[in-house]
Amino acid sequence: MNSRKRFSSSSWLLWFLAAALILVFFTDLAVASADISFRDFYHTLLGFTHNTTIEYIIYEVRLPRALTAILAGGSLALSGLLLQTLFHNPLAGPYVLGISSGAGLGVAVYTLSAATFFSMQPLVAAGGQVLAAMIGAALVFLVVLSFSWRLADTVSLLIIGIMIGALASSIVGILEYFAPPELVHRFVIWSLGSLGATSWLHLKIIIPVFFLAIASSILLIKPLDAMLMGEVHARITGVNVRRTRFMMIVISSVLVGVLTAFTGPIAFVGMTVPHMVRLVSHRVSFRFVLPGVLLAGPLLMLVCDIIAQLPGRAATLPINGVTALFGAPVVILLIIRSRKLNSSL
């Protein structure tokens, strides 16, 4: 009876997240820096009036930005969920473990070097940036993974991830020192994190990768649920642990690499969203948590995007500054909670 009630309440939570996501999505489209009245917005959206300026703002500026927020939130949350399962570490996440920094390093090498001059065609240039980010993310991921097999302590692994991020940042700093000013300016703008720099061309690359990653994760639900109980338990139940682990690495690296290439590194979302979903639902199974993070991640990013755009003002905040407001308190809470659990043992 209790399990039936818990399933019912969890189902209602998913429906609530879906309804909130739709509401916040249209709010993000309607409320931004450019001053467009609600009447003009809805009339343009429903096709009652045709104002080319308003249509351009909605369909060429706001809609790609809102869709990028959805894809970014979903990608980072899914990546964080897979990493926390792989490392059995509640603090694991693409930004905390330095994977986002690795993707940033790949983009820095591509952007600040002569490689970008060989690809003046926009789609080829975007593809090269994506490939560089994916290689950087995968390399850092493999380094962190090798340490995770040697270290059982969560805090030590966290510190190593931070140090790898610092190492990547120092290499980026050296590249910036020797690069031409115009390339440095372009890279600095990218590194602040922004959802507004993506176009429909970029979305043609991000959207297929995003849905392919979701489909692959759905196929892995049963092995992932077994991995929650530990690799020994997973092997006993017949799970191919090596193949599952490889798929988790590929999915996380590709998602973080592709997303970071276009939006810049975005902190905290990948680590905090899975915890928020588990905390509210009191469930850990991938059958619930997976759709939960795919709804909660985009919802959080859309809220952050609305705040970052400072409705009614011309200025726009870096998205990283806003996500940190939500994520930093959660990280502190998790570290304190981890310390309390260790001291009580």
mmCIF file of C-alpha atoms in Angstrom:
data_model
loop_
_atom_site.group_PDB
_atom_site.id
_atom_site.type_symbol
_atom_site.label_atom_id
_atom_site.label_comp_id
_atom_site.label_asym_id
_atom_site.label_seq_id
_atom_site.Cartn_x
_atom_site.Cartn_y
_atom_site.Cartn_z
ATOM 1 C CA MET A 1 0.000 0.000 0.000
ATOM 2 C CA ASN A 2 2.826 2.358 0.963
ATOM 3 C CA SER A 3 4.700 1.601 -2.255
ATOM 4 C CA ARG A 4 1.513 2.254 -4.244
ATOM 5 C CA LYS A 5 1.057 5.635 -2.530
ATOM 6 C CA ARG A 6 4.708 6.506 -3.122
ATOM 7 C CA PHE A 7 4.379 5.596 -6.817
ATOM 8 C CA SER A 8 1.272 7.732 -7.111
ATOM 9 C CA SER A 9 2.933 10.757 -5.458
ATOM 10 C CA SER A 10 6.018 10.316 -7.677
ATOM 11 C CA SER A 11 3.825 10.212 -10.783
ATOM 12 C CA TRP A 12 2.152 13.421 -9.715
ATOM 13 C CA LEU A 13 5.599 14.981 -9.252
ATOM 14 C CA LEU A 14 6.489 14.155 -12.877
ATOM 15 C CA TRP A 15 3.221 15.659 -14.098
ATOM 16 C CA PHE A 16 3.864 18.761 -11.993
ATOM 17 C CA LEU A 17 7.384 19.136 -13.415
ATOM 18 C CA ALA A 18 6.059 18.736 -16.969
ATOM 19 C CA ALA A 19 3.352 21.383 -16.434
ATOM 20 C CA ALA A 20 5.831 23.763 -14.767
ATOM 21 C CA LEU A 21 8.287 23.241 -17.627
ATOM 22 C CA ILE A 22 5.693 24.247 -20.242
ATOM 23 C CA LEU A 23 4.650 27.298 -18.209
ATOM 24 C CA VAL A 24 8.223 28.491 -17.609
ATOM 25 C CA PHE A 25 9.140 27.844 -21.267
ATOM 26 C CA PHE A 26 6.490 30.288 -22.512
ATOM 27 C CA THR A 27 7.389 32.726 -19.727
ATOM 28 C CA ASP A 28 11.004 32.638 -20.902
ATOM 29 C CA LEU A 29 9.826 33.397 -24.437
ATOM 30 C CA ALA A 30 7.589 36.256 -23.298
ATOM 31 C CA VAL A 31 9.839 37.933 -20.714
ATOM 32 C CA ALA A 32 13.280 39.157 -21.767
ATOM 33 C CA SER A 33 15.389 42.261 -22.222
ATOM 34 C CA ALA A 34 13.567 43.486 -25.363
ATOM 35 C CA ASP A 35 10.345 45.284 -24.449
ATOM 36 C CA ILE A 36 7.460 43.376 -26.100
ATOM 37 C CA SER A 37 4.002 43.533 -24.545
ATOM 38 C CA PHE A 38 2.194 40.295 -23.653
ATOM 39 C CA ARG A 39 -0.537 41.185 -26.136
ATOM 40 C CA ASP A 40 1.931 41.576 -29.009
ATOM 41 C CA PHE A 41 3.754 38.425 -27.926
ATOM 42 C CA TYR A 42 0.713 36.147 -27.908
ATOM 43 C CA HIS A 43 -0.808 37.702 -31.029
ATOM 44 C CA THR A 44 2.462 37.116 -32.897
ATOM 45 C CA LEU A 45 2.804 33.613 -31.509
ATOM 46 C CA LEU A 46 -0.751 32.684 -32.530
ATOM 47 C CA GLY A 47 -0.375 34.331 -35.960
ATOM 48 C CA PHE A 48 -2.993 37.074 -35.402
ATOM 49 C CA THR A 49 -0.526 39.850 -36.325
ATOM 50 C CA HIS A 50 2.613 39.967 -38.469
ATOM 51 C CA ASN A 51 5.310 42.311 -37.224
ATOM 52 C CA THR A 52 8.647 41.337 -38.762
ATOM 53 C CA THR A 53 10.675 42.849 -35.913
ATOM 54 C CA ILE A 54 8.751 41.035 -33.183
ATOM 55 C CA GLU A 55 8.718 37.811 -35.221
ATOM 56 C CA TYR A 56 12.498 38.007 -35.612
ATOM 57 C CA ILE A 57 13.013 38.565 -31.868
ATOM 58 C CA ILE A 58 10.727 35.673 -30.912
ATOM 59 C CA TYR A 59 11.688 33.070 -33.530
ATOM 60 C CA GLU A 60 15.351 33.920 -34.193
ATOM 61 C CA VAL A 61 16.498 35.120 -30.751
ATOM 62 C CA ARG A 62 14.239 33.980 -27.928
ATOM 63 C CA LEU A 63 13.113 30.574 -29.227
ATOM 64 C CA PRO A 64 16.657 29.240 -29.930
ATOM 65 C CA ARG A 65 17.725 30.562 -26.528
ATOM 66 C CA ALA A 66 14.836 28.868 -24.686
ATOM 67 C CA LEU A 67 15.392 25.589 -26.557
ATOM 68 C CA THR A 68 19.100 25.788 -25.688
ATOM 69 C CA ALA A 69 18.160 26.208 -22.019
ATOM 70 C CA ILE A 70 16.021 23.047 -22.207
ATOM 71 C CA LEU A 71 18.742 21.062 -23.958
ATOM 72 C CA ALA A 72 21.460 22.362 -21.603
ATOM 73 C CA GLY A 73 19.477 21.564 -18.462
ATOM 74 C CA GLY A 74 18.544 18.095 -19.690
ATOM 75 C CA SER A 75 22.056 17.275 -20.914
ATOM 76 C CA LEU A 76 23.836 18.418 -17.759
ATOM 77 C CA ALA A 77 21.315 16.765 -15.441
ATOM 78 C CA LEU A 78 21.507 13.460 -17.334
ATOM 79 C CA SER A 79 25.304 13.617 -17.390
ATOM 80 C CA GLY A 80 25.391 14.314 -13.641
ATOM 81 C CA LEU A 81 23.041 11.407 -12.939
ATOM 82 C CA LEU A 82 25.238 8.988 -14.917
ATOM 83 C CA LEU A 83 28.455 10.265 -13.300
ATOM 84 C CA GLN A 84 27.064 9.944 -9.771
ATOM 85 C CA THR A 85 26.022 6.369 -10.520
ATOM 86 C CA LEU A 86 29.355 5.511 -12.135
ATOM 87 C CA PHE A 87 31.484 6.963 -9.315
ATOM 88 C CA HIS A 88 29.054 6.125 -6.484
ATOM 89 C CA ASN A 89 29.769 9.669 -5.454
ATOM 90 C CA PRO A 90 27.086 12.249 -4.551
ATOM 91 C CA LEU A 91 29.427 15.130 -5.419
ATOM 92 C CA ALA A 92 30.184 13.875 -8.931
ATOM 93 C CA GLY A 93 29.210 16.156 -11.770
ATOM 94 C CA PRO A 94 30.679 17.380 -15.049
ATOM 95 C CA TYR A 95 31.781 20.736 -13.626
ATOM 96 C CA VAL A 96 32.985 19.619 -10.192
ATOM 97 C CA LEU A 97 35.069 16.760 -11.612
ATOM 98 C CA GLY A 98 36.770 19.056 -14.131
ATOM 99 C CA ILE A 99 35.075 17.513 -17.204
ATOM 100 C CA SER A 100 33.580 20.841 -18.225
ATOM 101 C CA SER A 101 37.036 22.380 -17.793
ATOM 102 C CA GLY A 102 38.430 19.678 -20.101
ATOM 103 C CA ALA A 103 35.831 20.569 -22.712
ATOM 104 C CA GLY A 104 36.755 24.223 -22.222
ATOM 105 C CA LEU A 105 40.417 23.398 -22.741
ATOM 106 C CA GLY A 106 39.556 21.627 -26.004
ATOM 107 C CA VAL A 107 37.610 24.669 -27.207
ATOM 108 C CA ALA A 108 40.465 26.960 -26.118
ATOM 109 C CA VAL A 109 42.997 24.963 -28.129
ATOM 110 C CA TYR A 110 40.692 25.069 -31.153
ATOM 111 C CA THR A 111 39.622 28.708 -30.812
ATOM 112 C CA LEU A 112 42.964 30.242 -29.823
ATOM 113 C CA SER A 113 45.046 28.281 -32.316
ATOM 114 C CA ALA A 114 45.305 28.477 -36.082
ATOM 115 C CA ALA A 115 42.910 25.520 -36.434
ATOM 116 C CA THR A 116 39.884 27.772 -36.561
ATOM 117 C CA PHE A 117 41.275 29.597 -39.632
ATOM 118 C CA PHE A 118 41.090 26.382 -41.653
ATOM 119 C CA SER A 119 37.328 26.120 -41.196
ATOM 120 C CA MET A 120 35.647 29.337 -42.252
ATOM 121 C CA GLN A 121 32.423 27.568 -43.250
ATOM 122 C CA PRO A 122 30.045 27.969 -40.251
ATOM 123 C CA LEU A 123 28.876 24.353 -40.021
ATOM 124 C CA VAL A 124 32.443 23.024 -40.364
ATOM 125 C CA ALA A 125 33.690 25.524 -37.756
ATOM 126 C CA ALA A 126 30.920 24.507 -35.345
ATOM 127 C CA GLY A 127 31.700 20.813 -35.932
ATOM 128 C CA GLY A 128 35.380 21.399 -35.226
ATOM 129 C CA GLN A 129 34.550 23.192 -31.974
ATOM 130 C CA VAL A 130 32.266 20.347 -30.922
ATOM 131 C CA LEU A 131 34.915 17.733 -31.719
ATOM 132 C CA ALA A 132 37.564 19.647 -29.735
ATOM 133 C CA ALA A 133 35.248 19.959 -26.723
ATOM 134 C CA MET A 134 34.338 16.248 -26.834
ATOM 135 C CA ILE A 135 38.007 15.198 -26.975
ATOM 136 C CA GLY A 136 38.876 17.505 -24.056
ATOM 137 C CA ALA A 137 35.946 16.240 -21.962
ATOM 138 C CA ALA A 138 36.732 12.574 -22.705
ATOM 139 C CA LEU A 139 40.430 12.924 -21.815
ATOM 140 C CA VAL A 140 39.700 14.557 -18.448
ATOM 141 C CA PHE A 141 36.946 12.021 -17.809
ATOM 142 C CA LEU A 142 39.350 9.116 -18.294
ATOM 143 C CA VAL A 143 41.908 10.716 -15.945
ATOM 144 C CA VAL A 144 39.295 11.204 -13.206
ATOM 145 C CA LEU A 145 37.978 7.692 -13.761
ATOM 146 C CA SER A 146 41.462 6.201 -13.301
ATOM 147 C CA PHE A 147 41.790 8.032 -9.964
ATOM 148 C CA SER A 148 38.323 6.915 -8.852
ATOM 149 C CA TRP A 149 39.421 3.256 -9.070
ATOM 150 C CA ARG A 150 42.320 3.974 -6.689
ATOM 151 C CA LEU A 151 40.559 6.310 -4.224
ATOM 152 C CA ALA A 152 37.492 5.423 -2.190
ATOM 153 C CA ASP A 153 37.342 8.772 -0.394
ATOM 154 C CA THR A 154 34.752 11.133 -1.870
ATOM 155 C CA VAL A 155 36.405 14.367 -0.761
ATOM 156 C CA SER A 156 39.804 13.310 -2.183
ATOM 157 C CA LEU A 157 38.225 12.637 -5.565
ATOM 158 C CA LEU A 158 36.487 15.996 -5.396
ATOM 159 C CA ILE A 159 39.805 17.749 -4.683
ATOM 160 C CA ILE A 160 41.458 15.928 -7.604
ATOM 161 C CA GLY A 161 38.639 17.070 -9.893
ATOM 162 C CA ILE A 162 39.122 20.658 -8.730
ATOM 163 C CA MET A 163 42.892 20.391 -9.297
ATOM 164 C CA ILE A 164 42.360 19.027 -12.823
ATOM 165 C CA GLY A 165 40.062 21.955 -13.486
ATOM 166 C CA ALA A 166 42.752 24.338 -12.169
ATOM 167 C CA LEU A 167 45.369 22.652 -14.388
ATOM 168 C CA ALA A 168 43.132 23.042 -17.447
ATOM 169 C CA SER A 169 42.533 26.696 -16.527
ATOM 170 C CA SER A 170 46.272 27.360 -16.243
ATOM 171 C CA ILE A 171 46.888 25.882 -19.719
ATOM 172 C CA VAL A 172 44.070 28.026 -21.073
ATOM 173 C CA GLY A 173 45.686 31.068 -19.424
ATOM 174 C CA ILE A 174 48.998 30.347 -21.191
ATOM 175 C CA LEU A 175 47.197 29.957 -24.525
ATOM 176 C CA GLU A 176 45.412 33.258 -23.954
ATOM 177 C CA TYR A 177 48.711 35.017 -23.226
ATOM 178 C CA PHE A 178 50.139 34.117 -26.640
ATOM 179 C CA ALA A 179 46.912 34.371 -28.678
ATOM 180 C CA PRO A 180 45.831 37.470 -30.687
ATOM 181 C CA PRO A 181 43.555 39.866 -28.720
ATOM 182 C CA GLU A 182 40.519 39.306 -30.962
ATOM 183 C CA LEU A 183 40.635 35.533 -30.390
ATOM 184 C CA VAL A 184 41.132 36.032 -26.635
ATOM 185 C CA HIS A 185 38.091 38.318 -26.486
ATOM 186 C CA ARG A 186 36.013 35.740 -28.364
ATOM 187 C CA PHE A 187 37.097 32.969 -26.005
ATOM 188 C CA VAL A 188 36.531 35.025 -22.812
ATOM 189 C CA ILE A 189 32.950 35.785 -23.883
ATOM 190 C CA TRP A 190 32.392 32.074 -24.518
ATOM 191 C CA SER A 191 33.900 31.034 -21.167
ATOM 192 C CA LEU A 192 31.445 33.195 -19.194
ATOM 193 C CA GLY A 193 28.656 30.870 -20.267
ATOM 194 C CA SER A 194 25.702 32.006 -22.353
ATOM 195 C CA LEU A 195 22.544 30.497 -23.786
ATOM 196 C CA GLY A 196 22.086 33.352 -26.238
ATOM 197 C CA ALA A 197 25.015 32.534 -28.529
ATOM 198 C CA THR A 198 23.398 29.466 -30.085
ATOM 199 C CA SER A 199 21.566 29.645 -33.405
ATOM 200 C CA TRP A 200 19.310 27.246 -35.311
ATOM 201 C CA LEU A 201 22.452 25.950 -37.041
ATOM 202 C CA HIS A 202 23.958 24.957 -33.685
ATOM 203 C CA LEU A 203 20.680 23.388 -32.546
ATOM 204 C CA LYS A 204 20.805 21.091 -35.588
ATOM 205 C CA ILE A 205 23.884 19.547 -33.987
ATOM 206 C CA ILE A 206 22.768 19.615 -30.318
ATOM 207 C CA ILE A 207 19.212 18.220 -30.726
ATOM 208 C CA PRO A 208 20.097 14.883 -32.436
ATOM 209 C CA VAL A 209 22.893 14.263 -29.915
ATOM 210 C CA PHE A 210 20.560 15.027 -27.006
ATOM 211 C CA PHE A 211 17.814 12.633 -28.091
ATOM 212 C CA LEU A 212 20.314 9.939 -29.060
ATOM 213 C CA ALA A 213 21.767 10.172 -25.532
ATOM 214 C CA ILE A 214 18.278 9.893 -23.994
ATOM 215 C CA ALA A 215 17.460 6.845 -26.133
ATOM 216 C CA SER A 216 20.753 5.192 -25.158
ATOM 217 C CA SER A 217 20.114 5.926 -21.467
ATOM 218 C CA ILE A 218 16.611 4.425 -21.659
ATOM 219 C CA LEU A 219 18.091 1.229 -23.079
ATOM 220 C CA LEU A 220 20.478 1.165 -20.097
ATOM 221 C CA ILE A 221 17.826 1.618 -17.381
ATOM 222 C CA LYS A 222 17.932 -1.979 -16.179
ATOM 223 C CA PRO A 223 21.787 -2.187 -15.977
ATOM 224 C CA LEU A 224 21.918 1.268 -14.373
ATOM 225 C CA ASP A 225 19.432 0.245 -11.675
ATOM 226 C CA ALA A 226 21.609 -2.788 -10.969
ATOM 227 C CA MET A 227 24.725 -0.578 -10.816
ATOM 228 C CA LEU A 228 23.093 1.442 -8.015
ATOM 229 C CA MET A 229 23.605 -1.591 -5.756
ATOM 230 C CA GLY A 230 27.292 -1.836 -6.683
ATOM 231 C CA GLU A 231 29.244 -3.516 -9.461
ATOM 232 C CA VAL A 232 29.368 -6.881 -7.654
ATOM 233 C CA HIS A 233 25.577 -6.974 -7.407
ATOM 234 C CA ALA A 234 25.307 -5.912 -11.062
ATOM 235 C CA ARG A 235 27.581 -8.767 -12.189
ATOM 236 C CA ILE A 236 25.552 -11.282 -10.159
ATOM 237 C CA THR A 237 22.374 -10.153 -11.909
ATOM 238 C CA GLY A 238 24.003 -10.699 -15.307
ATOM 239 C CA VAL A 239 24.878 -7.103 -16.192
ATOM 240 C CA ASN A 240 27.857 -6.540 -18.476
ATOM 241 C CA VAL A 241 29.496 -3.979 -16.175
ATOM 242 C CA ARG A 242 32.358 -3.098 -18.523
ATOM 243 C CA ARG A 243 30.024 -2.344 -21.436
ATOM 244 C CA THR A 244 27.634 -0.374 -19.209
ATOM 245 C CA ARG A 245 30.478 1.672 -17.773
ATOM 246 C CA PHE A 246 31.818 2.366 -21.291
ATOM 247 C CA MET A 247 28.385 3.546 -22.445
ATOM 248 C CA MET A 248 28.066 5.840 -19.406
ATOM 249 C CA ILE A 249 31.454 7.405 -20.224
ATOM 250 C CA VAL A 250 30.587 7.905 -23.892
ATOM 251 C CA ILE A 251 27.153 9.404 -23.192
ATOM 252 C CA SER A 252 28.467 11.797 -20.512
ATOM 253 C CA SER A 253 31.497 12.930 -22.540
ATOM 254 C CA VAL A 254 29.505 13.519 -25.728
ATOM 255 C CA LEU A 255 26.714 15.396 -23.927
ATOM 256 C CA VAL A 256 29.078 17.660 -21.969
ATOM 257 C CA GLY A 257 31.388 18.168 -24.950
ATOM 258 C CA VAL A 258 28.665 19.131 -27.425
ATOM 259 C CA LEU A 259 26.823 21.367 -24.985
ATOM 260 C CA THR A 260 29.922 23.138 -23.643
ATOM 261 C CA ALA A 261 31.149 23.822 -27.176
ATOM 262 C CA PHE A 262 28.184 26.137 -27.799
ATOM 263 C CA THR A 263 27.164 27.475 -24.382
ATOM 264 C CA GLY A 264 30.449 27.586 -22.508
ATOM 265 C CA PRO A 265 30.950 25.752 -19.213
ATOM 266 C CA ILE A 266 27.821 25.808 -16.993
ATOM 267 C CA ALA A 267 28.363 24.975 -13.348
ATOM 268 C CA PHE A 268 26.382 23.087 -10.706
ATOM 269 C CA VAL A 269 23.312 22.018 -12.739
ATOM 270 C CA GLY A 270 24.651 18.523 -13.447
ATOM 271 C CA MET A 271 25.432 17.871 -9.811
ATOM 272 C CA THR A 272 22.455 19.435 -8.049
ATOM 273 C CA VAL A 273 19.459 18.377 -10.172
ATOM 274 C CA PRO A 274 19.704 14.580 -9.545
ATOM 275 C CA HIS A 275 19.913 15.279 -5.800
ATOM 276 C CA MET A 276 16.910 17.590 -5.885
ATOM 277 C CA VAL A 277 14.823 14.952 -7.708
ATOM 278 C CA ARG A 278 15.820 12.165 -5.310
ATOM 279 C CA LEU A 279 15.274 14.415 -2.294
ATOM 280 C CA VAL A 280 11.748 15.427 -3.312
ATOM 281 C CA SER A 281 10.592 12.041 -4.657
ATOM 282 C CA HIS A 282 12.391 9.757 -2.141
ATOM 283 C CA ARG A 283 13.115 7.426 -5.035
ATOM 284 C CA VAL A 284 16.433 6.299 -6.577
ATOM 285 C CA SER A 285 15.350 3.991 -9.416
ATOM 286 C CA PHE A 286 16.281 5.173 -12.903
ATOM 287 C CA ARG A 287 12.742 4.397 -14.038
ATOM 288 C CA PHE A 288 11.664 7.493 -12.110
ATOM 289 C CA VAL A 289 14.827 9.561 -11.611
ATOM 290 C CA LEU A 290 15.724 9.577 -15.330
ATOM 291 C CA PRO A 291 12.490 11.278 -16.490
ATOM 292 C CA GLY A 292 12.620 13.375 -13.316
ATOM 293 C CA VAL A 293 16.032 14.905 -14.123
ATOM 294 C CA LEU A 294 15.078 15.352 -17.797
ATOM 295 C CA LEU A 295 12.196 17.559 -16.628
ATOM 296 C CA ALA A 296 13.793 19.237 -13.591
ATOM 297 C CA GLY A 297 17.083 20.109 -15.366
ATOM 298 C CA PRO A 298 15.429 22.080 -18.199
ATOM 299 C CA LEU A 299 13.042 23.675 -15.689
ATOM 300 C CA LEU A 300 15.956 24.927 -13.556
ATOM 301 C CA MET A 301 17.860 26.237 -16.599
ATOM 302 C CA LEU A 302 14.819 28.129 -17.890
ATOM 303 C CA VAL A 303 14.336 29.772 -14.473
ATOM 304 C CA CYS A 304 18.038 30.703 -14.397
ATOM 305 C CA ASP A 305 17.748 32.086 -17.943
ATOM 306 C CA ILE A 306 14.799 34.303 -16.996
ATOM 307 C CA ILE A 307 16.792 35.690 -14.054
ATOM 308 C CA ALA A 308 19.941 36.123 -16.182
ATOM 309 C CA GLN A 309 18.099 38.182 -18.787
ATOM 310 C CA LEU A 310 17.060 40.785 -16.193
ATOM 311 C CA PRO A 311 13.591 41.406 -17.724
ATOM 312 C CA GLY A 312 13.059 45.053 -18.568
ATOM 313 C CA ARG A 313 16.796 45.868 -18.663
ATOM 314 C CA ALA A 314 19.244 45.864 -21.541
ATOM 315 C CA ALA A 315 21.967 44.030 -19.587
ATOM 316 C CA THR A 316 22.263 40.226 -19.381
ATOM 317 C CA LEU A 317 24.007 38.307 -16.614
ATOM 318 C CA PRO A 318 26.416 35.400 -17.321
ATOM 319 C CA ILE A 319 24.401 32.205 -16.865
ATOM 320 C CA ASN A 320 27.126 30.740 -14.642
ATOM 321 C CA GLY A 321 26.630 33.512 -12.101
ATOM 322 C CA VAL A 322 22.960 32.566 -11.757
ATOM 323 C CA THR A 323 23.351 28.760 -11.660
ATOM 324 C CA ALA A 324 25.946 29.175 -8.889
ATOM 325 C CA LEU A 325 23.296 30.865 -6.719
ATOM 326 C CA PHE A 326 21.310 27.609 -6.776
ATOM 327 C CA GLY A 327 24.177 25.117 -6.886
ATOM 328 C CA ALA A 328 26.691 26.409 -4.348
ATOM 329 C CA PRO A 329 24.367 26.036 -1.298
ATOM 330 C CA VAL A 330 23.548 22.468 -2.392
ATOM 331 C CA VAL A 331 27.268 21.584 -2.602
ATOM 332 C CA ILE A 332 27.886 22.977 0.889
ATOM 333 C CA LEU A 333 24.895 21.039 2.219
ATOM 334 C CA LEU A 334 26.131 17.786 0.668
ATOM 335 C CA ILE A 335 29.662 18.175 2.080
ATOM 336 C CA ILE A 336 28.301 18.896 5.584
ATOM 337 C CA ARG A 337 25.915 15.946 5.306
ATOM 338 C CA SER A 338 28.751 13.674 4.141
ATOM 339 C CA ARG A 339 30.934 14.751 7.074
ATOM 340 C CA LYS A 340 28.119 14.092 9.558
ATOM 341 C CA LEU A 341 27.539 10.604 8.147
ATOM 342 C CA ASN A 342 31.264 9.786 8.347
ATOM 343 C CA SER A 343 31.539 11.031 11.946
ATOM 344 C CA SER A 344 28.502 8.989 13.018
ATOM 345 C CA LEU A 345 30.002 5.742 11.707
#
